[in-house]
Coordinates of C-alpha atoms in Angstrom, one line a residue:
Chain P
X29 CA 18.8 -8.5 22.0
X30 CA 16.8 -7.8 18.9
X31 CA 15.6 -6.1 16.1
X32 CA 13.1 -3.3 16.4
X33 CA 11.0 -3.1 13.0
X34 CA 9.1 0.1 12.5
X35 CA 5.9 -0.7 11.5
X36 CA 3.4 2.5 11.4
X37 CA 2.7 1.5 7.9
X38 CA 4.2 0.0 4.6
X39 CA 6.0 -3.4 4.4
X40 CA 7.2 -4.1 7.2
X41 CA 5.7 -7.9 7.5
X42 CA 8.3 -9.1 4.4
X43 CA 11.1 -7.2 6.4
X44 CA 10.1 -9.3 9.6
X45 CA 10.2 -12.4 7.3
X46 CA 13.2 -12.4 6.0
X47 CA 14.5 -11.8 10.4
X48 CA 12.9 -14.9 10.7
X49 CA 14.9 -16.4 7.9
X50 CA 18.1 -15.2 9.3
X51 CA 17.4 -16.5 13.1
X52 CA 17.4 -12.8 14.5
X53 CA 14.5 -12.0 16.9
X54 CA 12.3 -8.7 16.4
X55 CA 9.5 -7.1 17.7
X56 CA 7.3 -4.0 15.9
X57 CA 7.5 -0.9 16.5
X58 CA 4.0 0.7 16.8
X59 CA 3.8 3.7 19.5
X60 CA 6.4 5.2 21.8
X61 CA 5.7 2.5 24.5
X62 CA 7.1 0.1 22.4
X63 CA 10.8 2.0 22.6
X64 CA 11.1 0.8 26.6
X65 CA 11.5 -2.7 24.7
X66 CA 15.2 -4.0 24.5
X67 CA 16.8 -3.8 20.8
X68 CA 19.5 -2.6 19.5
X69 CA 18.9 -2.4 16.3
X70 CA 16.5 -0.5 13.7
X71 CA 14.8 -1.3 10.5
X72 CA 12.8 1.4 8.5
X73 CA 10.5 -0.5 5.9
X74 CA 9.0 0.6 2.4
X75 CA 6.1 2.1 2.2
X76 CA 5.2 5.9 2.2
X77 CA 7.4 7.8 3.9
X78 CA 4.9 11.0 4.1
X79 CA 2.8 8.7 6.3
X80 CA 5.4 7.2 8.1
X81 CA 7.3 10.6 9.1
X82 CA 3.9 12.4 9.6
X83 CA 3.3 9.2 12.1
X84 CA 6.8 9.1 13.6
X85 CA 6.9 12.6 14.5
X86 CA 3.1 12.2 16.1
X87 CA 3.8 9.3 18.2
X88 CA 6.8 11.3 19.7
X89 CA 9.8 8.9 18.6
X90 CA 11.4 10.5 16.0
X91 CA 13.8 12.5 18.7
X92 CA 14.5 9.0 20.5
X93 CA 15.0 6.7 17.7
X94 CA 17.0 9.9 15.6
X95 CA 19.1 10.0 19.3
X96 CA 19.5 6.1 19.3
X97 CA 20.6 6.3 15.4
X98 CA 23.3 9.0 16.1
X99 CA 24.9 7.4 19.4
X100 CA 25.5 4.7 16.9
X101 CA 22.5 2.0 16.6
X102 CA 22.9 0.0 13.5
X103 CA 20.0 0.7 11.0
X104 CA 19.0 -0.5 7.5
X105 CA 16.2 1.7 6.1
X106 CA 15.0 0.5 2.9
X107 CA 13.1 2.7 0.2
X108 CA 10.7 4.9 2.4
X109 CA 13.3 4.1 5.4
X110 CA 16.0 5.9 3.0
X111 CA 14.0 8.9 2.8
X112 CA 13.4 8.7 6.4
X113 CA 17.0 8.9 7.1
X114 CA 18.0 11.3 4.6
X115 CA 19.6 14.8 6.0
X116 CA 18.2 16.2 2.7
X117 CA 15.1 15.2 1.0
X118 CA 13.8 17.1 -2.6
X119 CA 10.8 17.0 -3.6
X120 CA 9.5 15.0 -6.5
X121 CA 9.3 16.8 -9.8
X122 CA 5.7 16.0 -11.0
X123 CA 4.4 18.5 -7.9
X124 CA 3.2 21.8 -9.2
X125 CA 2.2 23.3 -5.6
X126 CA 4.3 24.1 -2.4
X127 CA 4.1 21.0 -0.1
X128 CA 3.8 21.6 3.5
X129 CA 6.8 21.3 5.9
X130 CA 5.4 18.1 7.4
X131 CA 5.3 16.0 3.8
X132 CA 8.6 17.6 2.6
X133 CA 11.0 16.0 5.9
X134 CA 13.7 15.3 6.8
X135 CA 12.8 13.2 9.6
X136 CA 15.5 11.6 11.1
X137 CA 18.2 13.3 9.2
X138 CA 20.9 11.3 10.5
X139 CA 22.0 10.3 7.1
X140 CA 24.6 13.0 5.2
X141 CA 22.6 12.6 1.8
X142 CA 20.1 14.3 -0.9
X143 CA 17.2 12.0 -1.4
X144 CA 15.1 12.4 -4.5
X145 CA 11.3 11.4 -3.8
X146 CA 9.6 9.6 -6.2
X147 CA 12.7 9.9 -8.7
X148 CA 11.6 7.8 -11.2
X149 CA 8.0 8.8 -11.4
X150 CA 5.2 6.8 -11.5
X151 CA 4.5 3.1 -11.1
X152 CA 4.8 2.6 -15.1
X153 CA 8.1 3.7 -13.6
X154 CA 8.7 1.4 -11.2
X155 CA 11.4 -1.4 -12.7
X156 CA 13.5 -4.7 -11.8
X157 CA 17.3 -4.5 -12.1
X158 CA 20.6 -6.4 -11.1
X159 CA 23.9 -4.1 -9.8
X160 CA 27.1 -5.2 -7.9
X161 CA 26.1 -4.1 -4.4
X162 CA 29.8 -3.4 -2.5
X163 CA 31.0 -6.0 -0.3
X164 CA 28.1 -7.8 -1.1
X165 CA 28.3 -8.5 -5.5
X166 CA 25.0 -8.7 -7.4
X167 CA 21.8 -8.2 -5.8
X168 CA 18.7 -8.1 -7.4
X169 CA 16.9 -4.9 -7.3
X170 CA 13.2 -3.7 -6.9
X171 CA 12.7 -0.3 -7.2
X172 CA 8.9 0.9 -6.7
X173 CA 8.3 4.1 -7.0
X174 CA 11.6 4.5 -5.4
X175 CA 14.0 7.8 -4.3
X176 CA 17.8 7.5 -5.2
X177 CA 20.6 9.2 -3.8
X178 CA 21.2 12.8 -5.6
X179 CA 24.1 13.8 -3.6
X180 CA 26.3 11.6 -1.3
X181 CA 27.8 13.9 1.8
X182 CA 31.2 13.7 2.9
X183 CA 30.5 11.5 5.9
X184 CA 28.3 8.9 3.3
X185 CA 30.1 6.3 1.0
X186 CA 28.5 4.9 -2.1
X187 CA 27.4 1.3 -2.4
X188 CA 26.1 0.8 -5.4
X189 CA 24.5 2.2 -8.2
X190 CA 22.0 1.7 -11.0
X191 CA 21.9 3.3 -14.5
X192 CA 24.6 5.6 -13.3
X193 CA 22.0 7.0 -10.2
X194 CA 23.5 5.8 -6.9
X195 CA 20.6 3.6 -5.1
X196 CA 22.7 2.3 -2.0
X197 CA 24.4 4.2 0.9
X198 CA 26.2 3.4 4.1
X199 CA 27.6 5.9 6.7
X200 CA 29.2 4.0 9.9
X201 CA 26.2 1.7 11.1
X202 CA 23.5 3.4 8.8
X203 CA 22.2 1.7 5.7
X204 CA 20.1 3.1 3.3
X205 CA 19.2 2.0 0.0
X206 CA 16.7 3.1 -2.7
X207 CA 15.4 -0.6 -3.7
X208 CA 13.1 -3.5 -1.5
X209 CA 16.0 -6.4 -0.4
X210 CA 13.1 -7.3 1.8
X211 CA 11.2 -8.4 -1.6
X212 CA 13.7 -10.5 -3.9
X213 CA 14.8 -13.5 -1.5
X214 CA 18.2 -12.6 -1.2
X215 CA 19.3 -12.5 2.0
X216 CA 22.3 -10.6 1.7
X217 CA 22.0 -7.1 2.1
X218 CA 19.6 -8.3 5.5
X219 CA 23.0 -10.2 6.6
X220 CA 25.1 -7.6 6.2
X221 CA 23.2 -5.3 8.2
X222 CA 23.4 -7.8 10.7
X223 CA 26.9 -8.5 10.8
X224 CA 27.4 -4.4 12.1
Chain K
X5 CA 22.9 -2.9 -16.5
X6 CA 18.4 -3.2 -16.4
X7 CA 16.8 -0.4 -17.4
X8 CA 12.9 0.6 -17.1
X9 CA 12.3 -0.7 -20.6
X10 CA 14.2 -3.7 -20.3
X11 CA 11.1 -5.2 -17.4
X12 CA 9.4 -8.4 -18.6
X13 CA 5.9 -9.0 -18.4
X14 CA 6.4 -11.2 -15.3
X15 CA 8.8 -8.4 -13.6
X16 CA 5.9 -5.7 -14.4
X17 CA 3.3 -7.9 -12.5
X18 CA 5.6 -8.5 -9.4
X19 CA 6.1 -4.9 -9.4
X20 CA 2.3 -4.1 -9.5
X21 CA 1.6 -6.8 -6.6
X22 CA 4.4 -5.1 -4.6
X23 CA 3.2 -1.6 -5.0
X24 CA 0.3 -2.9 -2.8
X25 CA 2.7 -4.0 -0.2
X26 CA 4.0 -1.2 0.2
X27 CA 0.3 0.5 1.3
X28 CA -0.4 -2.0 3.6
X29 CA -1.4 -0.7 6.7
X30 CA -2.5 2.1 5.2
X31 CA -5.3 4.4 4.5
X32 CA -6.8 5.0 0.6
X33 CA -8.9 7.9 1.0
X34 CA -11.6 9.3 -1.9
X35 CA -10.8 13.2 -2.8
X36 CA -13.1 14.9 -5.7
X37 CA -10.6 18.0 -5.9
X38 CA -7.0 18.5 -5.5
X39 CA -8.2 20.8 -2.2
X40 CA -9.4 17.4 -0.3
X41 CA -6.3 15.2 -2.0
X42 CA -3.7 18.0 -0.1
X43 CA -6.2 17.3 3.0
X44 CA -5.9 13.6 2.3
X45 CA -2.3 13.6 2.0
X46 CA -1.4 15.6 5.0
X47 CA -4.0 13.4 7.4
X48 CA -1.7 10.7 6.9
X49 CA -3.4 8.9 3.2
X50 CA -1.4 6.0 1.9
X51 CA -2.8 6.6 -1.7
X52 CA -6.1 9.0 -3.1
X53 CA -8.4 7.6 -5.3
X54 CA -9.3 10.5 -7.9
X55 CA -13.2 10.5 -8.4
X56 CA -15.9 13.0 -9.3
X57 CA -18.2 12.0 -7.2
X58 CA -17.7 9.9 -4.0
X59 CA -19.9 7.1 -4.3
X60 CA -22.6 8.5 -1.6
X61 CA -23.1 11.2 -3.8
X62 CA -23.4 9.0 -6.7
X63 CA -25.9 7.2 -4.8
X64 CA -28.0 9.9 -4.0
X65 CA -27.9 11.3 -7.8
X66 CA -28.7 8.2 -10.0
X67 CA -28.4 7.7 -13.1
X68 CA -24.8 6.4 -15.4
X69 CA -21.9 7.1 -13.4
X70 CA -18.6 7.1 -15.8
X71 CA -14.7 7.6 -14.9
X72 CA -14.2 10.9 -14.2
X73 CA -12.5 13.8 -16.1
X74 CA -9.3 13.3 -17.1
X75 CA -8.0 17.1 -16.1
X76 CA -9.1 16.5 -13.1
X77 CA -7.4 14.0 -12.3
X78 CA -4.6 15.4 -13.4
X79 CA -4.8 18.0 -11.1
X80 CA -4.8 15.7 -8.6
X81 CA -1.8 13.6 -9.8
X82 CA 0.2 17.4 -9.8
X83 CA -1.3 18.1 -5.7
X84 CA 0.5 15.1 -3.9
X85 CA 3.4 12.7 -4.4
X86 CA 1.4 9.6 -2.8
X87 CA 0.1 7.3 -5.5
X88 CA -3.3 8.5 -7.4
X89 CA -5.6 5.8 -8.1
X90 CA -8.4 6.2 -10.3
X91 CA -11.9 4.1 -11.1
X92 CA -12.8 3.0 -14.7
X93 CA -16.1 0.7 -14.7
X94 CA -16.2 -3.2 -14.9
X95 CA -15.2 -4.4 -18.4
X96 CA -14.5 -1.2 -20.1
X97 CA -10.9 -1.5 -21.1
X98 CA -11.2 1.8 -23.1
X99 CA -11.0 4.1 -19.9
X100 CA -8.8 1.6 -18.4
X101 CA -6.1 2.9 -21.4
X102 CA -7.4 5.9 -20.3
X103 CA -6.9 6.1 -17.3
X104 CA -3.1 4.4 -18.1
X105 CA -2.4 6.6 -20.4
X106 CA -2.2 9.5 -17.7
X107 CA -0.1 7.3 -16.1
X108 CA -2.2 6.5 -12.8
X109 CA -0.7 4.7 -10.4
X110 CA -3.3 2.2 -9.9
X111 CA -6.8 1.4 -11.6
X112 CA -9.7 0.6 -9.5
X113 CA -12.3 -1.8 -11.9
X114 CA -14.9 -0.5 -9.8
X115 CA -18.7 -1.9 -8.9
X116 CA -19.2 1.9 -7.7
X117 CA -19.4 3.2 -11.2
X118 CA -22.8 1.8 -13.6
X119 CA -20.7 -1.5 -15.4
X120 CA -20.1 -1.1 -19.1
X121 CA -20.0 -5.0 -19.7
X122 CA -22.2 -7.6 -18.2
X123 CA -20.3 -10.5 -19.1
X124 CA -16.8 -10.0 -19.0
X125 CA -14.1 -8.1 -16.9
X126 CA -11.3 -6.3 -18.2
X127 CA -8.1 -8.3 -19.2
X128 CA -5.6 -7.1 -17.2
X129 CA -3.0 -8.8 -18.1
X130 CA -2.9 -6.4 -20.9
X131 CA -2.2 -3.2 -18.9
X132 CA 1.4 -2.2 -17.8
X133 CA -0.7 -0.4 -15.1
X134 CA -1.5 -2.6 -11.8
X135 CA -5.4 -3.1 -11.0
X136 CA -7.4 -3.4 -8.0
X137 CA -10.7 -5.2 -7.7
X138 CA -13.7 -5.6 -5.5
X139 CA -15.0 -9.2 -4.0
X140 CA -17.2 -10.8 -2.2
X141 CA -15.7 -14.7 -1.8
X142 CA -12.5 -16.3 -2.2
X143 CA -14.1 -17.4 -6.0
X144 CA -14.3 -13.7 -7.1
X145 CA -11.2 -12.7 -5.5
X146 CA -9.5 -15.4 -7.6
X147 CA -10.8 -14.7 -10.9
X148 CA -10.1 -11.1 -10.6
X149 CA -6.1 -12.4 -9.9
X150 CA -6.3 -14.4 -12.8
X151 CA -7.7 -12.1 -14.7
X152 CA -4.8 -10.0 -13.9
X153 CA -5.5 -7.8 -10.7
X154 CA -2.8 -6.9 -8.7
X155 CA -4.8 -6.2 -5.5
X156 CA -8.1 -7.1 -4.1
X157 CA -10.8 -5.1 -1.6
X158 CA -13.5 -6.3 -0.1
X159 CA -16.5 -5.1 -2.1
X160 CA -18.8 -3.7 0.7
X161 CA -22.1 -1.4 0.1
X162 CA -19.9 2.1 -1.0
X163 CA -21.9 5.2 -0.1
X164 CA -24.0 3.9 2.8
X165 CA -21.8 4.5 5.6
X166 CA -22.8 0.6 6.7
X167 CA -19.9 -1.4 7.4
X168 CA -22.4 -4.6 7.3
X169 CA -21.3 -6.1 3.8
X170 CA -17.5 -5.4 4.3
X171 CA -17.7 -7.2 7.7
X172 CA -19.3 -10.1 5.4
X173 CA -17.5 -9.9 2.7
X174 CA -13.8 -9.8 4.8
X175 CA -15.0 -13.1 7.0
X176 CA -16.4 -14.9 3.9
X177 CA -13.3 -14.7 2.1
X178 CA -10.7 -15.3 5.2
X179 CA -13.0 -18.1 6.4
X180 CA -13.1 -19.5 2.4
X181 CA -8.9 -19.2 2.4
X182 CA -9.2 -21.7 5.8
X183 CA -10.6 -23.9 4.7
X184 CA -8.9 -24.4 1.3
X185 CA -5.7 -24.8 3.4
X186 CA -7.0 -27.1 5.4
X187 CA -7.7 -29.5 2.3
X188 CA -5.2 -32.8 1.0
X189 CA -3.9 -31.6 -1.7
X190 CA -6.2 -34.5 -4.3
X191 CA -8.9 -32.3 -3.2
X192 CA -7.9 -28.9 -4.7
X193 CA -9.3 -29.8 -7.9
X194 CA -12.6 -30.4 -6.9
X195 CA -12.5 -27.0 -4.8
X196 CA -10.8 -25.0 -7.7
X197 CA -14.1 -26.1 -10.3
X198 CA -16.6 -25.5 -7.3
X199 CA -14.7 -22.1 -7.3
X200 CA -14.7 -21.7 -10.8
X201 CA -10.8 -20.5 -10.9
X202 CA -7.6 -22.2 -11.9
X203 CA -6.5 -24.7 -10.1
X204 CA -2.7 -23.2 -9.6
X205 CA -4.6 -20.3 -7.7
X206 CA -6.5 -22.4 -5.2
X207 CA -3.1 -24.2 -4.9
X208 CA -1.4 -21.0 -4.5
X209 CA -3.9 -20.4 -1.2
X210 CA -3.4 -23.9 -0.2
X211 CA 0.3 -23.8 -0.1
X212 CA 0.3 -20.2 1.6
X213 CA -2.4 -19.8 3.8
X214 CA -3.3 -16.2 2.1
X215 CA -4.3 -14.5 -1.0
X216 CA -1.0 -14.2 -3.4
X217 CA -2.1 -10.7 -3.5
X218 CA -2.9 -7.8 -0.9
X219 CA -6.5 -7.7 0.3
X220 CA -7.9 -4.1 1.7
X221 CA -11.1 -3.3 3.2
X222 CA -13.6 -1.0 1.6
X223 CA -17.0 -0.3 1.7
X224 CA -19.0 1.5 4.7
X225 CA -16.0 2.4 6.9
X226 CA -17.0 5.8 8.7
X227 CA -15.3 5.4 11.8
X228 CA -12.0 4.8 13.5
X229 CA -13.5 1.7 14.9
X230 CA -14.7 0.0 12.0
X231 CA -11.3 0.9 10.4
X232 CA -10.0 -1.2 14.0
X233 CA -12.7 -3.7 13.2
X234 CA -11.6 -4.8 9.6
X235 CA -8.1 -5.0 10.6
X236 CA -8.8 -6.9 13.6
X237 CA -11.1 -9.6 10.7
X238 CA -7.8 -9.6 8.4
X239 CA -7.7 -6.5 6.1
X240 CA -4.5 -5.4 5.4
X241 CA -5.1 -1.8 5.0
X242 CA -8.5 0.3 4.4
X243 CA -9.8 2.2 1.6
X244 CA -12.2 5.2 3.1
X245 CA -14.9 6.6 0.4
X246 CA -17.5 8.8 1.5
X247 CA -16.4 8.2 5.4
X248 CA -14.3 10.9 5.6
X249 CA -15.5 14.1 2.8
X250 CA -19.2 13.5 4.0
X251 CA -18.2 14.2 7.8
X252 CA -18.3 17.1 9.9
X253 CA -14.6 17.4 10.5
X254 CA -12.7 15.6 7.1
X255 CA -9.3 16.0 8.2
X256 CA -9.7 15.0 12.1
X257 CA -11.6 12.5 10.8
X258 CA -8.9 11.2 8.1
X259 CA -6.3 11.6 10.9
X260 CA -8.3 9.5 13.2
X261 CA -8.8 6.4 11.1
X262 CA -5.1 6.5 9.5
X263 CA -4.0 6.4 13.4
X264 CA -6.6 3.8 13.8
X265 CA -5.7 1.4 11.1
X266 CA -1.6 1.7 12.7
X267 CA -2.9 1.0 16.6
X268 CA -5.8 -1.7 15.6
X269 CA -5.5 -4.1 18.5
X270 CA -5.2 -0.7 20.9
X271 CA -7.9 -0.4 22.1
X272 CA -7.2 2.9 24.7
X273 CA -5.6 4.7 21.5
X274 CA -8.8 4.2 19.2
X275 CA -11.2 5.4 21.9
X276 CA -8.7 8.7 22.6
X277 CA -9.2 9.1 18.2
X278 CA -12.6 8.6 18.3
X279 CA -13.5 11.4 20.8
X280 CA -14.6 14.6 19.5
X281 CA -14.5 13.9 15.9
X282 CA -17.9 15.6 15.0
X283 CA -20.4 14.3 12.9
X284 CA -19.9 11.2 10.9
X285 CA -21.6 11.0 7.6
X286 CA -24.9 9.8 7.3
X287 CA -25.7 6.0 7.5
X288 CA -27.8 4.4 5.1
X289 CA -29.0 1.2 6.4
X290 CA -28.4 -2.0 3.8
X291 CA -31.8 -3.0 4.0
X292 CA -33.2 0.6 2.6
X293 CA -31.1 0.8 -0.1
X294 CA -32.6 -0.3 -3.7
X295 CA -29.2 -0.4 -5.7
X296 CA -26.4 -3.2 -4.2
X297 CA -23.7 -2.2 -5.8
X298 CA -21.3 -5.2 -4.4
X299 CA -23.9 -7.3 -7.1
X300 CA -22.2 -6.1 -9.8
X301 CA -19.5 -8.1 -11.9
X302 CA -19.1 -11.5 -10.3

């Protein structure tokens, strides 16, 4: 089997990379077409997650992938892919008007967190860091104009955290983390997502 | 424990040079009020570029053309939660702390405004701020990196509606990268003073096969198909000036290219966004232009 890689927009190229780094195979996913291709498993790349859910919704998988992802389909969303799978997303603080329903999600929902968009502001924002990632140890960090977690739901455990926010969540085969593993050369968090 | 202020020089330009990876694929689309950002946005924009007047308009009026109002780019920046770029002209580095200041997400160093120094680019090395620049060839395109860009486009003609000089401009450079990778590596000196850039860049494309930076097209695109047609040469993503404001139907239109630019080697989905989009904006040939903006700063 294989990987499906979600790739409507955003960085999904470096996630593909460091696949081919690790031996597993993928393929992209582009349009719903795509989803009568074998994988069985899911990653949801950086990029902006307005454009990705607007295009997800569109191209009529975010029912069969959000299906897929609750019947137990290991995922690792990353950044945008967090916000993607967040069951609760807030809007970011420096917006003044009342977003429509389509930029605001959730999309796929299958994740029992808060996700703070654009948490950290701007790209003089953005910031490098090193935190003890759990069952994992340090990891280095890229945040770019990242989310974090503002609330973790009963059904979500913690994985690590940065400056006291948490960045990194896991809830049964669902991975979801704030930062860009796909950027940093560390395979890690990539294996462990394998290894479910 | 790293905090924001603790990010080294080196960490801020990895940062700035990942920012653009994360719009790849992507649309940037030129807004002139907060009204065509939200449009922008909710079509399916990766980022907006913040300008007064979109560079057909600029065209058409002559005369100095400056970076716009800082208010209303502001306004912009309080309208949508994708990144706001913003354009500050080639070599002046007082609207570039401007335009920082505000906190932009990314300044363009732009041919499209009048250039405020004939000689010399903006150092942007000195900016926390990541910049994107225009070229032409793989030289360019390399001495805008070194000078500190953190993303390149493909110059193009802007305002003309003719894709002609992006096509160019997207060929000359991937066809420039080729053949520096296919060189022995005793020869890269040679290419990097025919180039006139530093030699750890042209070994950088050597080694890699690519730019060390993303590389967007802009410049002329009107239509979901030339959007298709500069992904298909290499772009990774598409900037859209006057394409989309100066059609009939802006946010059909702005939906159509962003689907375009996902589906570029689909043939059957481009033709299905191109129907029924209503009048694109207005061509203006190459040839019948007098000012070629893309021959500014080299």
């Amino acid at each position: 089997m294989a990987t499906a890689v979600l790739a409507l927009q955003g960085a999904f190229a470096e996630h593909e990379a460091m696949l081919d780094r690790l031996g597993e195979p993928w393929f992209e996913l582009r349009e719903a077409r795509d989803l009568d291709r074998p994988f069985d498993r899911l990653v949801l790349p950086g990029g902006e997650s307005t454009v990705q859910g607007r295009l997800l919704r569109e191209e009529g998988m975010l029912v069969p992938l959000r299906e897929r992802i609750l019947a137990g389909m290991p995922v690792l969303g990353t950044c945008a892919g967090l916000i993607l799978l967040a069951a609760q997303v807030s809007g970011d603080a420096s917006r003044q008007d009342e977003p429509s329903p389509d930029q605001v999600g959730p999309w796929l929902g299958t994740l029992d967190v808060t996700v703070e968009r654009n948490a950290y502001g701007r790209q003089l924002g953005s910031f490098h860091a090193r935190a003890e990632f759990d069952e994992v140890g340090e990891v280095p960090m890229s945040f770019i104009r990242a989310p974090y977690v503002a609330g973790v739901g009963p059904r979500a455990t913690e994985l690590a955290r940065v400056d006291g926010r948490v960045v990194a969540v896991r809830q049964g085969n669902q991975i979801g983390v704030a930062f860009h593993p796909e950027l940093d050369g560390d395979t890690r968090v990539h294996e462990m997502f394998l290894e479910l | 424990m790293a905090k924001q202020t603790d990010t080294t020089p080196q960490e801020r330009a990895k940062l700035n040079r990942e920012l653009a990876q994360m719009l790849k694929g992507g649309v940037i689309m030129d807004v002139t009020t907060p009204e065509q950002a939200r449009i922008a946005e909710e079509a399916g924009a990766a980022a907006v570029m913040a300008l007064e007047r979109i560079p057909a308009d600029i065209r058409a009026a002559g005369g100095v053309s400056r970076m716009s109002d800082p208010k209303m780019i502001k306004g912009i920046q309080q309208t949508v939660s994708i990144p706001v770029m913003a354009k500050c002209r080639i070599g002046h580095f007082a609207e570039a702390q401007v335009l920082q200041a505000i906190q932009i997400d990314y300044i363009d160093e732009s041919e499209v405004l009048s250039p405020a120094d004939d000689v010399y680019h903006i150092d942007k090395t000195r900016f926390q701020v990541p910049f994107v620049c225009g070229a032409r060839d793989l030289g360019e395109a390399l001495r805008r990196i070194a000078e500190g860009a953190s993303m390149i486009r493909t110059k193009g003609e802007p305002g003309t509606g003719d894709v002609v000089q992006a096509v160019r401009h997207m060929r000359l450079i991937n066809s420039q990268i080729r053949h520096v990778a296919s060189l022995r590596d005793d020869e890269l000196f040679e290419e990097a003073k025919r180039l006139e850039v530093p030699v750890s860049l042209v070994r950088s494309v050597h080694d890699e096969g690519r730019l060390p930076v993303v590389n967007f097209a802009a410049g002329g695109v009107a239509t979901p198909a030339d959007a298709a047609l500069m992904m298909q040469l290499g772009a990774e993503g598409v900037f859209v000036g006057s394409g989309i404001f100066k059609s009939g139907d802006p946010a059909k239109r702005a939906r159509a290219i962003v689907g375009a630019v996902t589906n570029f080697d689909d043939p059957e989905r481009i033709a299905a966004l191109s129907e029924d989009l209503g009048e694109a904006m207005v061509g203006i040939n190459e040839d019948e232009i007098k000012t070629l903006m893309a021959e500014r700063g080299k």
